[in-house]
Amino acid sequence: MVLVGRSWLLAVVAFLYLPIAVMIAMAFNASSLYALPIKPSLQWFVALAGDAPLLTATRNSLAIALFTSIVATLVGTLASIALSRQAFRGRSLLKALLLPPIAIPWLITGTAMLVFFFWTGIGRGLHAMMIGHVALAIPYVVLVVGTGMEAVRVDLEEAAMSLGSTPVHAFVAVTMPLLAPSIVAAGLFAFAVSLDQFVVSYFLSTPGVSTLPVEIYSSIRKGFTPEINAISAIFFGVSTLLVLLFAQLSNLGGNRGRR
Amino acid sequence: MATRIAPSLPARLSSRRAWTTAGLLIPAYGWLTLAVFLPLGAMLFFSFLKAAPFGDRPLVFTFDQYLAFFRRPYLFDVAWRSIELGLWTTGLCALIGLPAALALARATRGRARQVLFLLIILPFWTNGLVRIFSWTIVLREGGVLDQALHLVLPSAPGLSLLYSYPAIVIGLVHAYLPYMILTCYLSVAAIEDSVVEAARSLGARTPAIFWKIILPLSLPGLVSGAILIFVPVIGSFMEPRILGGRIGVTMGTVIEDQFTQAFNWPLGAALSFIMLAVVLLIFGLTSRILPGRVASF
């Protein structure tokens, strides 16, 4: 039984990684028709360096992700403090309002943003994508920081206050340092959410101003070249690094026991 | 509100506290209002218009956009196909994911479990588009799958799965399987060994243990996994387009067309809200089955 279970798990992992492995391997293959066996070559990575639209799109993606990560983390952490430390009427309603941006299909959120931004004159482009991405990332930040906050004991803060420190000082001096890993994790999470976001960017981009996923999408629809593999392989590597960092910081699946 | 006359000290403190709370909350909720709630409201408004009010076109209200759905039989077919796609994907994810979660919880331990866990959730944080693109290389005519098949069976005809219904299902299962494994794992890991041992010592065989103990206790995980998969799948448009080509017509691609090709925004808005109604219906039905689950998410 144990053996069957383990083989099933390995088969599932193989299924999850097979296409990704093929995609990365083909980035290093000289054949532009993805022919086997693989002839090692770096030509597609070299070609990438001269591809101005892709490079611009990559810069846009990084700029939006950085902006999203900073703003969503700041705004989301503030909200998270209020939601998890203070009792007030309507708190559960406010918590429930975090769900729509996560639960509604991005297609609907994205088209709704397009309609509203176009109608009100906010328009499309970099600023529109930034507004959209921050909104998508805020609920995740609130959830990640909120979970971290649960692990930090309230009585430490209360002890500081009973020893004469103000609520704000108690929070900054006692809770903040304990919360720091969660906040950094939330920032990384927001960065990854923005970097991977395709649907909302797709509706808010203009022909000249797009992001890497949008650019990859239009290249796929135009036809296949291993150049897309090369950029995808780099993209995959960066996303993986971010997730590993996030896992390390938020102590995912481990039990170092902060409580 | 209560202490209008001579506010006492606690009341003044609590009003200061209320201001702090509001100050902490307003940036986040203001942002969400501007970027999510107002746009959804605008879209609802648009769905009742005859035409988008740009230029000097007048505002004409109508229910036509919603009626269009019932008047055009092909839209019904498309909607059903999307739901079918959702059912196939969710079903296959459950069939593959529950055993995987069981194996993860019962057949692995320690470091190996941590590594497997990370391996399973890692791809789901990498770009979905990149993963779908990877499948096109594997599945296309003369692609990696065909070439591998020819190495084993030189005379076999090519499969050329790309641009077919199974290709869309494979891509979607690949994209959403980690959700199912994760939610099922959370349920399965909570089942105590003693329950299973008790059943075994009373003479229950493995199938009976599965049907009578494991499956009922992992139901919450299966249902939350199913919601997390079904909802985005019926709204998917990129996967059917890339993997399905011409046959990949779903509700998602029809809605996308209204906004990017046909420029019939009111119709697109109405179709979006019909889809949203389906999504809300699903949340409503399942929150009855799973008290507290969805709310505490």
mmCIF file with all atom_site columns, N, CA and C in Angstrom, chain B residues 111-167:
data_model
loop_
_atom_site.group_PDB
_atom_site.id
_atom_site.type_symbol
_atom_site.label_atom_id
_atom_site.label_alt_id
_atom_site.label_comp_id
_atom_site.label_asym_id
_atom_site.label_entity_id
_atom_site.label_seq_id
_atom_site.pdbx_PDB_ins_code
_atom_site.Cartn_x
_atom_site.Cartn_y
_atom_site.Cartn_z
_atom_site.occupancy
_atom_site.B_iso_or_equiv
_atom_site.pdbx_formal_charge
_atom_site.auth_seq_id
_atom_site.auth_comp_id
_atom_site.auth_asym_id
_atom_site.auth_atom_id
_atom_site.pdbx_PDB_model_num
ATOM 1   N N  . ARG B 1 111 ? 11.373  14.759 6.190   1.00 0.00 ? 111 ARG B N  1
ATOM 2   C CA . ARG B 1 111 ? 11.989  15.571 5.165   1.00 0.00 ? 111 ARG B CA 1
ATOM 3   C C  . ARG B 1 111 ? 11.408  15.269 3.781   1.00 0.00 ? 111 ARG B C  1
ATOM 4   N N  . ALA B 1 112 ? 11.207  13.972 3.477   1.00 0.00 ? 112 ALA B N  1
ATOM 5   C CA . ALA B 1 112 ? 10.697  13.584 2.165   1.00 0.00 ? 112 ALA B CA 1
ATOM 6   C C  . ALA B 1 112 ? 9.341   14.226 1.924   1.00 0.00 ? 112 ALA B C  1
ATOM 7   N N  . ARG B 1 113 ? 8.501   14.262 2.974   1.00 0.00 ? 113 ARG B N  1
ATOM 8   C CA . ARG B 1 113 ? 7.182   14.854 2.814   1.00 0.00 ? 113 ARG B CA 1
ATOM 9   C C  . ARG B 1 113 ? 7.295   16.353 2.530   1.00 0.00 ? 113 ARG B C  1
ATOM 10  N N  . GLN B 1 114 ? 8.192   17.031 3.259   1.00 0.00 ? 114 GLN B N  1
ATOM 11  C CA . GLN B 1 114 ? 8.370   18.470 3.033   1.00 0.00 ? 114 GLN B CA 1
ATOM 12  C C  . GLN B 1 114 ? 8.801   18.765 1.601   1.00 0.00 ? 114 GLN B C  1
ATOM 13  N N  . VAL B 1 115 ? 9.747   17.955 1.108   1.00 0.00 ? 115 VAL B N  1
ATOM 14  C CA . VAL B 1 115 ? 10.241  18.181 -0.248  1.00 0.00 ? 115 VAL B CA 1
ATOM 15  C C  . VAL B 1 115 ? 9.129   17.944 -1.269  1.00 0.00 ? 115 VAL B C  1
ATOM 16  N N  . LEU B 1 116 ? 8.381   16.829 -1.101  1.00 0.00 ? 116 LEU B N  1
ATOM 17  C CA . LEU B 1 116 ? 7.288   16.529 -2.033  1.00 0.00 ? 116 LEU B CA 1
ATOM 18  C C  . LEU B 1 116 ? 6.235   17.624 -2.006  1.00 0.00 ? 116 LEU B C  1
ATOM 19  N N  . PHE B 1 117 ? 5.935   18.080 -0.800  1.00 0.00 ? 117 PHE B N  1
ATOM 20  C CA . PHE B 1 117 ? 4.955   19.146 -0.618  1.00 0.00 ? 117 PHE B CA 1
ATOM 21  C C  . PHE B 1 117 ? 5.354   20.380 -1.420  1.00 0.00 ? 117 PHE B C  1
ATOM 22  N N  . LEU B 1 118 ? 6.613   20.766 -1.273  1.00 0.00 ? 118 LEU B N  1
ATOM 23  C CA . LEU B 1 118 ? 7.120   21.939 -1.975  1.00 0.00 ? 118 LEU B CA 1
ATOM 24  C C  . LEU B 1 118 ? 7.094   21.710 -3.486  1.00 0.00 ? 118 LEU B C  1
ATOM 25  N N  . LEU B 1 119 ? 7.470   20.467 -3.908  1.00 0.00 ? 119 LEU B N  1
ATOM 26  C CA . LEU B 1 119 ? 7.479   20.149 -5.337  1.00 0.00 ? 119 LEU B CA 1
ATOM 27  C C  . LEU B 1 119 ? 6.085   20.269 -5.930  1.00 0.00 ? 119 LEU B C  1
ATOM 28  N N  . ILE B 1 120 ? 5.065   19.930 -5.120  1.00 0.00 ? 120 ILE B N  1
ATOM 29  C CA . ILE B 1 120 ? 3.706   19.962 -5.645  1.00 0.00 ? 120 ILE B CA 1
ATOM 30  C C  . ILE B 1 120 ? 3.174   21.389 -5.738  1.00 0.00 ? 120 ILE B C  1
ATOM 31  N N  . ILE B 1 121 ? 3.490   22.232 -4.737  1.00 0.00 ? 121 ILE B N  1
ATOM 32  C CA . ILE B 1 121 ? 2.928   23.586 -4.811  1.00 0.00 ? 121 ILE B CA 1
ATOM 33  C C  . ILE B 1 121 ? 3.793   24.541 -5.636  1.00 0.00 ? 121 ILE B C  1
ATOM 34  N N  . LEU B 1 122 ? 5.013   24.151 -5.934  1.00 0.00 ? 122 LEU B N  1
ATOM 35  C CA . LEU B 1 122 ? 5.902   25.060 -6.672  1.00 0.00 ? 122 LEU B CA 1
ATOM 36  C C  . LEU B 1 122 ? 5.368   25.444 -8.057  1.00 0.00 ? 122 LEU B C  1
ATOM 37  N N  . PRO B 1 123 ? 4.968   24.459 -8.895  1.00 0.00 ? 123 PRO B N  1
ATOM 38  C CA . PRO B 1 123 ? 4.552   24.854 -10.244 1.00 0.00 ? 123 PRO B CA 1
ATOM 39  C C  . PRO B 1 123 ? 3.348   25.769 -10.226 1.00 0.00 ? 123 PRO B C  1
ATOM 40  N N  . PHE B 1 124 ? 2.579   25.730 -9.141  1.00 0.00 ? 124 PHE B N  1
ATOM 41  C CA . PHE B 1 124 ? 1.348   26.492 -9.187  1.00 0.00 ? 124 PHE B CA 1
ATOM 42  C C  . PHE B 1 124 ? 1.602   27.953 -8.853  1.00 0.00 ? 124 PHE B C  1
ATOM 43  N N  . TRP B 1 125 ? 2.819   28.243 -8.430  1.00 0.00 ? 125 TRP B N  1
ATOM 44  C CA . TRP B 1 125 ? 3.192   29.640 -8.300  1.00 0.00 ? 125 TRP B CA 1
ATOM 45  C C  . TRP B 1 125 ? 4.022   30.142 -9.466  1.00 0.00 ? 125 TRP B C  1
ATOM 46  N N  . THR B 1 126 ? 4.183   29.310 -10.484 1.00 0.00 ? 126 THR B N  1
ATOM 47  C CA . THR B 1 126 ? 4.892   29.793 -11.657 1.00 0.00 ? 126 THR B CA 1
ATOM 48  C C  . THR B 1 126 ? 3.862   30.173 -12.695 1.00 0.00 ? 126 THR B C  1
ATOM 49  N N  . ASN B 1 127 ? 4.273   30.953 -13.656 1.00 0.00 ? 127 ASN B N  1
ATOM 50  C CA . ASN B 1 127 ? 3.311   31.540 -14.569 1.00 0.00 ? 127 ASN B CA 1
ATOM 51  C C  . ASN B 1 127 ? 2.455   30.506 -15.305 1.00 0.00 ? 127 ASN B C  1
ATOM 52  N N  . GLY B 1 128 ? 1.123   30.670 -15.189 1.00 0.00 ? 128 GLY B N  1
ATOM 53  C CA . GLY B 1 128 ? 0.188   29.743 -15.811 1.00 0.00 ? 128 GLY B CA 1
ATOM 54  C C  . GLY B 1 128 ? 0.328   29.703 -17.317 1.00 0.00 ? 128 GLY B C  1
ATOM 55  N N  . LEU B 1 129 ? 0.592   30.873 -17.883 1.00 0.00 ? 129 LEU B N  1
ATOM 56  C CA . LEU B 1 129 ? 0.743   30.970 -19.328 1.00 0.00 ? 129 LEU B CA 1
ATOM 57  C C  . LEU B 1 129 ? 1.936   30.156 -19.803 1.00 0.00 ? 129 LEU B C  1
ATOM 58  N N  . VAL B 1 130 ? 3.033   30.241 -19.051 1.00 0.00 ? 130 VAL B N  1
ATOM 59  C CA . VAL B 1 130 ? 4.248   29.514 -19.411 1.00 0.00 ? 130 VAL B CA 1
ATOM 60  C C  . VAL B 1 130 ? 3.984   28.013 -19.375 1.00 0.00 ? 130 VAL B C  1
ATOM 61  N N  . ARG B 1 131 ? 3.197   27.572 -18.365 1.00 0.00 ? 131 ARG B N  1
ATOM 62  C CA . ARG B 1 131 ? 2.913   26.139 -18.269 1.00 0.00 ? 131 ARG B CA 1
ATOM 63  C C  . ARG B 1 131 ? 2.038   25.662 -19.423 1.00 0.00 ? 131 ARG B C  1
ATOM 64  N N  . ILE B 1 132 ? 1.054   26.489 -19.807 1.00 0.00 ? 132 ILE B N  1
ATOM 65  C CA . ILE B 1 132 ? 0.187   26.114 -20.936 1.00 0.00 ? 132 ILE B CA 1
ATOM 66  C C  . ILE B 1 132 ? 1.018   26.066 -22.220 1.00 0.00 ? 132 ILE B C  1
ATOM 67  N N  . PHE B 1 133 ? 1.919   27.033 -22.350 1.00 0.00 ? 133 PHE B N  1
ATOM 68  C CA . PHE B 1 133 ? 2.800   27.056 -23.525 1.00 0.00 ? 133 PHE B CA 1
ATOM 69  C C  . PHE B 1 133 ? 3.649   25.782 -23.575 1.00 0.00 ? 133 PHE B C  1
ATOM 70  N N  . SER B 1 134 ? 4.122   25.329 -22.399 1.00 0.00 ? 134 SER B N  1
ATOM 71  C CA . SER B 1 134 ? 4.913   24.102 -22.358 1.00 0.00 ? 134 SER B CA 1
ATOM 72  C C  . SER B 1 134 ? 4.132   22.923 -22.946 1.00 0.00 ? 134 SER B C  1
ATOM 73  N N  . TRP B 1 135 ? 2.828   22.875 -22.636 1.00 0.00 ? 135 TRP B N  1
ATOM 74  C CA . TRP B 1 135 ? 2.024   21.761 -23.158 1.00 0.00 ? 135 TRP B CA 1
ATOM 75  C C  . TRP B 1 135 ? 1.930   21.787 -24.671 1.00 0.00 ? 135 TRP B C  1
ATOM 76  N N  . THR B 1 136 ? 1.933   22.986 -25.284 1.00 0.00 ? 136 THR B N  1
ATOM 77  C CA . THR B 1 136 ? 1.835   23.020 -26.740 1.00 0.00 ? 136 THR B CA 1
ATOM 78  C C  . THR B 1 136 ? 3.051   22.344 -27.370 1.00 0.00 ? 136 THR B C  1
ATOM 79  N N  . ILE B 1 137 ? 4.222   22.481 -26.734 1.00 0.00 ? 137 ILE B N  1
ATOM 80  C CA . ILE B 1 137 ? 5.420   21.841 -27.295 1.00 0.00 ? 137 ILE B CA 1
ATOM 81  C C  . ILE B 1 137 ? 5.317   20.328 -27.174 1.00 0.00 ? 137 ILE B C  1
ATOM 82  N N  . VAL B 1 138 ? 4.716   19.878 -26.051 1.00 0.00 ? 138 VAL B N  1
ATOM 83  C CA . VAL B 1 138 ? 4.604   18.438 -25.827 1.00 0.00 ? 138 VAL B CA 1
ATOM 84  C C  . VAL B 1 138 ? 3.547   17.833 -26.736 1.00 0.00 ? 138 VAL B C  1
ATOM 85  N N  . LEU B 1 139 ? 2.406   18.502 -26.889 1.00 0.00 ? 139 LEU B N  1
ATOM 86  C CA . LEU B 1 139 ? 1.239   17.871 -27.508 1.00 0.00 ? 139 LEU B CA 1
ATOM 87  C C  . LEU B 1 139 ? 1.119   18.080 -29.011 1.00 0.00 ? 139 LEU B C  1
ATOM 88  N N  . ARG B 1 140 ? 1.833   19.083 -29.570 1.00 0.00 ? 140 ARG B N  1
ATOM 89  C CA . ARG B 1 140 ? 1.542   19.402 -30.972 1.00 0.00 ? 140 ARG B CA 1
ATOM 90  C C  . ARG B 1 140 ? 1.977   18.299 -31.922 1.00 0.00 ? 140 ARG B C  1
ATOM 91  N N  . GLU B 1 141 ? 1.460   18.393 -33.164 1.00 0.00 ? 141 GLU B N  1
ATOM 92  C CA . GLU B 1 141 ? 1.763   17.391 -34.176 1.00 0.00 ? 141 GLU B CA 1
ATOM 93  C C  . GLU B 1 141 ? 3.274   17.335 -34.374 1.00 0.00 ? 141 GLU B C  1
ATOM 94  N N  . GLY B 1 142 ? 3.852   16.137 -34.251 1.00 0.00 ? 142 GLY B N  1
ATOM 95  C CA . GLY B 1 142 ? 5.305   16.022 -34.346 1.00 0.00 ? 142 GLY B CA 1
ATOM 96  C C  . GLY B 1 142 ? 5.997   16.604 -33.129 1.00 0.00 ? 142 GLY B C  1
ATOM 97  N N  . GLY B 1 143 ? 5.224   16.827 -32.049 1.00 0.00 ? 143 GLY B N  1
ATOM 98  C CA . GLY B 1 143 ? 5.798   17.377 -30.827 1.00 0.00 ? 143 GLY B CA 1
ATOM 99  C C  . GLY B 1 143 ? 6.511   16.314 -30.018 1.00 0.00 ? 143 GLY B C  1
ATOM 100 N N  . VAL B 1 144 ? 6.856   16.660 -28.789 1.00 0.00 ? 144 VAL B N  1
ATOM 101 C CA . VAL B 1 144 ? 7.665   15.765 -27.969 1.00 0.00 ? 144 VAL B CA 1
ATOM 102 C C  . VAL B 1 144 ? 6.958   14.432 -27.723 1.00 0.00 ? 144 VAL B C  1
ATOM 103 N N  . LEU B 1 145 ? 5.638   14.477 -27.476 1.00 0.00 ? 145 LEU B N  1
ATOM 104 C CA . LEU B 1 145 ? 4.896   13.245 -27.202 1.00 0.00 ? 145 LEU B CA 1
ATOM 105 C C  . LEU B 1 145 ? 4.924   12.330 -28.426 1.00 0.00 ? 145 LEU B C  1
ATOM 106 N N  . ASP B 1 146 ? 4.656   12.911 -29.613 1.00 0.00 ? 146 ASP B N  1
ATOM 107 C CA . ASP B 1 146 ? 4.680   12.130 -30.848 1.00 0.00 ? 146 ASP B CA 1
ATOM 108 C C  . ASP B 1 146 ? 6.058   11.538 -31.100 1.00 0.00 ? 146 ASP B C  1
ATOM 109 N N  . GLN B 1 147 ? 7.106   12.362 -30.902 1.00 0.00 ? 147 GLN B N  1
ATOM 110 C CA . GLN B 1 147 ? 8.467   11.885 -31.161 1.00 0.00 ? 147 GLN B CA 1
ATOM 111 C C  . GLN B 1 147 ? 8.852   10.763 -30.204 1.00 0.00 ? 147 GLN B C  1
ATOM 112 N N  . ALA B 1 148 ? 8.429   10.905 -28.941 1.00 0.00 ? 148 ALA B N  1
ATOM 113 C CA . ALA B 1 148 ? 8.728   9.865  -27.962 1.00 0.00 ? 148 ALA B CA 1
ATOM 114 C C  . ALA B 1 148 ? 8.008   8.576  -28.334 1.00 0.00 ? 148 ALA B C  1
ATOM 115 N N  . LEU B 1 149 ? 6.757   8.713  -28.792 1.00 0.00 ? 149 LEU B N  1
ATOM 116 C CA . LEU B 1 149 ? 5.972   7.551  -29.198 1.00 0.00 ? 149 LEU B CA 1
ATOM 117 C C  . LEU B 1 149 ? 6.644   6.839  -30.371 1.00 0.00 ? 149 LEU B C  1
ATOM 118 N N  . HIS B 1 150 ? 7.191   7.626  -31.303 1.00 0.00 ? 150 HIS B N  1
ATOM 119 C CA . HIS B 1 150 ? 7.849   7.037  -32.465 1.00 0.00 ? 150 HIS B CA 1
ATOM 120 C C  . HIS B 1 150 ? 9.122   6.291  -32.097 1.00 0.00 ? 150 HIS B C  1
ATOM 121 N N  . LEU B 1 151 ? 9.776   6.736  -31.036 1.00 0.00 ? 151 LEU B N  1
ATOM 122 C CA . LEU B 1 151 ? 10.979  6.030  -30.588 1.00 0.00 ? 151 LEU B CA 1
ATOM 123 C C  . LEU B 1 151 ? 10.611  4.635  -30.101 1.00 0.00 ? 151 LEU B C  1
ATOM 124 N N  . VAL B 1 152 ? 9.446   4.523  -29.435 1.00 0.00 ? 152 VAL B N  1
ATOM 125 C CA . VAL B 1 152 ? 9.015   3.232  -28.901 1.00 0.00 ? 152 VAL B CA 1
ATOM 126 C C  . VAL B 1 152 ? 8.343   2.398  -29.987 1.00 0.00 ? 152 VAL B C  1
ATOM 127 N N  . LEU B 1 153 ? 7.384   3.015  -30.679 1.00 0.00 ? 153 LEU B N  1
ATOM 128 C CA . LEU B 1 153 ? 6.642   2.318  -31.734 1.00 0.00 ? 153 LEU B CA 1
ATOM 129 C C  . LEU B 1 153 ? 6.817   3.090  -33.044 1.00 0.00 ? 153 LEU B C  1
ATOM 130 N N  . PRO B 1 154 ? 7.812   2.746  -33.849 1.00 0.00 ? 154 PRO B N  1
ATOM 131 C CA . PRO B 1 154 ? 8.113   3.541  -35.046 1.00 0.00 ? 154 PRO B CA 1
ATOM 132 C C  . PRO B 1 154 ? 6.940   3.619  -36.018 1.00 0.00 ? 154 PRO B C  1
ATOM 133 N N  . SER B 1 155 ? 6.039   2.625  -36.007 1.00 0.00 ? 155 SER B N  1
ATOM 134 C CA . SER B 1 155 ? 4.976   2.624  -37.009 1.00 0.00 ? 155 SER B CA 1
ATOM 135 C C  . SER B 1 155 ? 3.701   3.293  -36.504 1.00 0.00 ? 155 SER B C  1
ATOM 136 N N  . ALA B 1 156 ? 3.707   3.713  -35.225 1.00 0.00 ? 156 ALA B N  1
ATOM 137 C CA . ALA B 1 156 ? 2.486   4.284  -34.660 1.00 0.00 ? 156 ALA B CA 1
ATOM 138 C C  . ALA B 1 156 ? 2.145   5.604  -35.339 1.00 0.00 ? 156 ALA B C  1
ATOM 139 N N  . PRO B 1 157 ? 0.850   5.841  -35.562 1.00 0.00 ? 157 PRO B N  1
ATOM 140 C CA . PRO B 1 157 ? 0.464   7.138  -36.126 1.00 0.00 ? 157 PRO B CA 1
ATOM 141 C C  . PRO B 1 157 ? 0.630   8.233  -35.073 1.00 0.00 ? 157 PRO B C  1
ATOM 142 N N  . GLY B 1 158 ? 0.871   9.459  -35.531 1.00 0.00 ? 158 GLY B N  1
ATOM 143 C CA . GLY B 1 158 ? 1.032   10.563 -34.585 1.00 0.00 ? 158 GLY B CA 1
ATOM 144 C C  . GLY B 1 158 ? -0.263  10.813 -33.820 1.00 0.00 ? 158 GLY B C  1
ATOM 145 N N  . LEU B 1 159 ? -0.145  11.233 -32.563 1.00 0.00 ? 159 LEU B N  1
ATOM 146 C CA . LEU B 1 159 ? -1.341  11.517 -31.773 1.00 0.00 ? 159 LEU B CA 1
ATOM 147 C C  . LEU B 1 159 ? -1.868  12.921 -32.079 1.00 0.00 ? 159 LEU B C  1
ATOM 148 N N  . SER B 1 160 ? -0.917  13.836 -32.276 1.00 0.00 ? 160 SER B N  1
ATOM 149 C CA . SER B 1 160 ? -1.209  15.265 -32.492 1.00 0.00 ? 160 SER B CA 1
ATOM 150 C C  . SER B 1 160 ? -2.443  15.713 -31.709 1.00 0.00 ? 160 SER B C  1
ATOM 151 N N  . LEU B 1 161 ? -2.269  15.747 -30.380 1.00 0.00 ? 161 LEU B N  1
ATOM 152 C CA . LEU B 1 161 ? -3.379  16.072 -29.491 1.00 0.00 ? 161 LEU B CA 1
ATOM 153 C C  . LEU B 1 161 ? -3.693  17.565 -29.446 1.00 0.00 ? 161 LEU B C  1
ATOM 154 N N  . LEU B 1 162 ? -2.701  18.392 -29.847 1.00 0.00 ? 162 LEU B N  1
ATOM 155 C CA . LEU B 1 162 ? -2.915  19.832 -29.714 1.00 0.00 ? 162 LEU B CA 1
ATOM 156 C C  . LEU B 1 162 ? -4.117  20.254 -30.549 1.00 0.00 ? 162 LEU B C  1
ATOM 157 N N  . TYR B 1 163 ? -4.840  21.281 -30.096 1.00 0.00 ? 163 TYR B N  1
ATOM 158 C CA . TYR B 1 163 ? -6.067  21.755 -30.716 1.00 0.00 ? 163 TYR B CA 1
ATOM 159 C C  . TYR B 1 163 ? -7.166  20.706 -30.650 1.00 0.00 ? 163 TYR B C  1
ATOM 160 N N  . SER B 1 164 ? -7.292  20.050 -29.499 1.00 0.00 ? 164 SER B N  1
ATOM 161 C CA . SER B 1 164 ? -8.396  19.121 -29.316 1.00 0.00 ? 164 SER B CA 1
ATOM 162 C C  . SER B 1 164 ? -8.951  19.318 -27.911 1.00 0.00 ? 164 SER B C  1
ATOM 163 N N  . TYR B 1 165 ? -10.118 18.757 -27.666 1.00 0.00 ? 165 TYR B N  1
ATOM 164 C CA . TYR B 1 165 ? -10.748 18.868 -26.355 1.00 0.00 ? 165 TYR B CA 1
ATOM 165 C C  . TYR B 1 165 ? -9.875  18.266 -25.250 1.00 0.00 ? 165 TYR B C  1
ATOM 166 N N  . PRO B 1 166 ? -9.336  17.026 -25.491 1.00 0.00 ? 166 PRO B N  1
ATOM 167 C CA . PRO B 1 166 ? -8.465  16.457 -24.444 1.00 0.00 ? 166 PRO B CA 1
ATOM 168 C C  . PRO B 1 166 ? -7.270  17.352 -24.106 1.00 0.00 ? 166 PRO B C  1
ATOM 169 N N  . ALA B 1 167 ? -6.735  18.048 -25.108 1.00 0.00 ? 167 ALA B N  1
ATOM 170 C CA . ALA B 1 167 ? -5.587  18.925 -24.833 1.00 0.00 ? 167 ALA B CA 1
ATOM 171 C C  . ALA B 1 167 ? -5.970  19.998 -23.825 1.00 0.00 ? 167 ALA B C  1
#
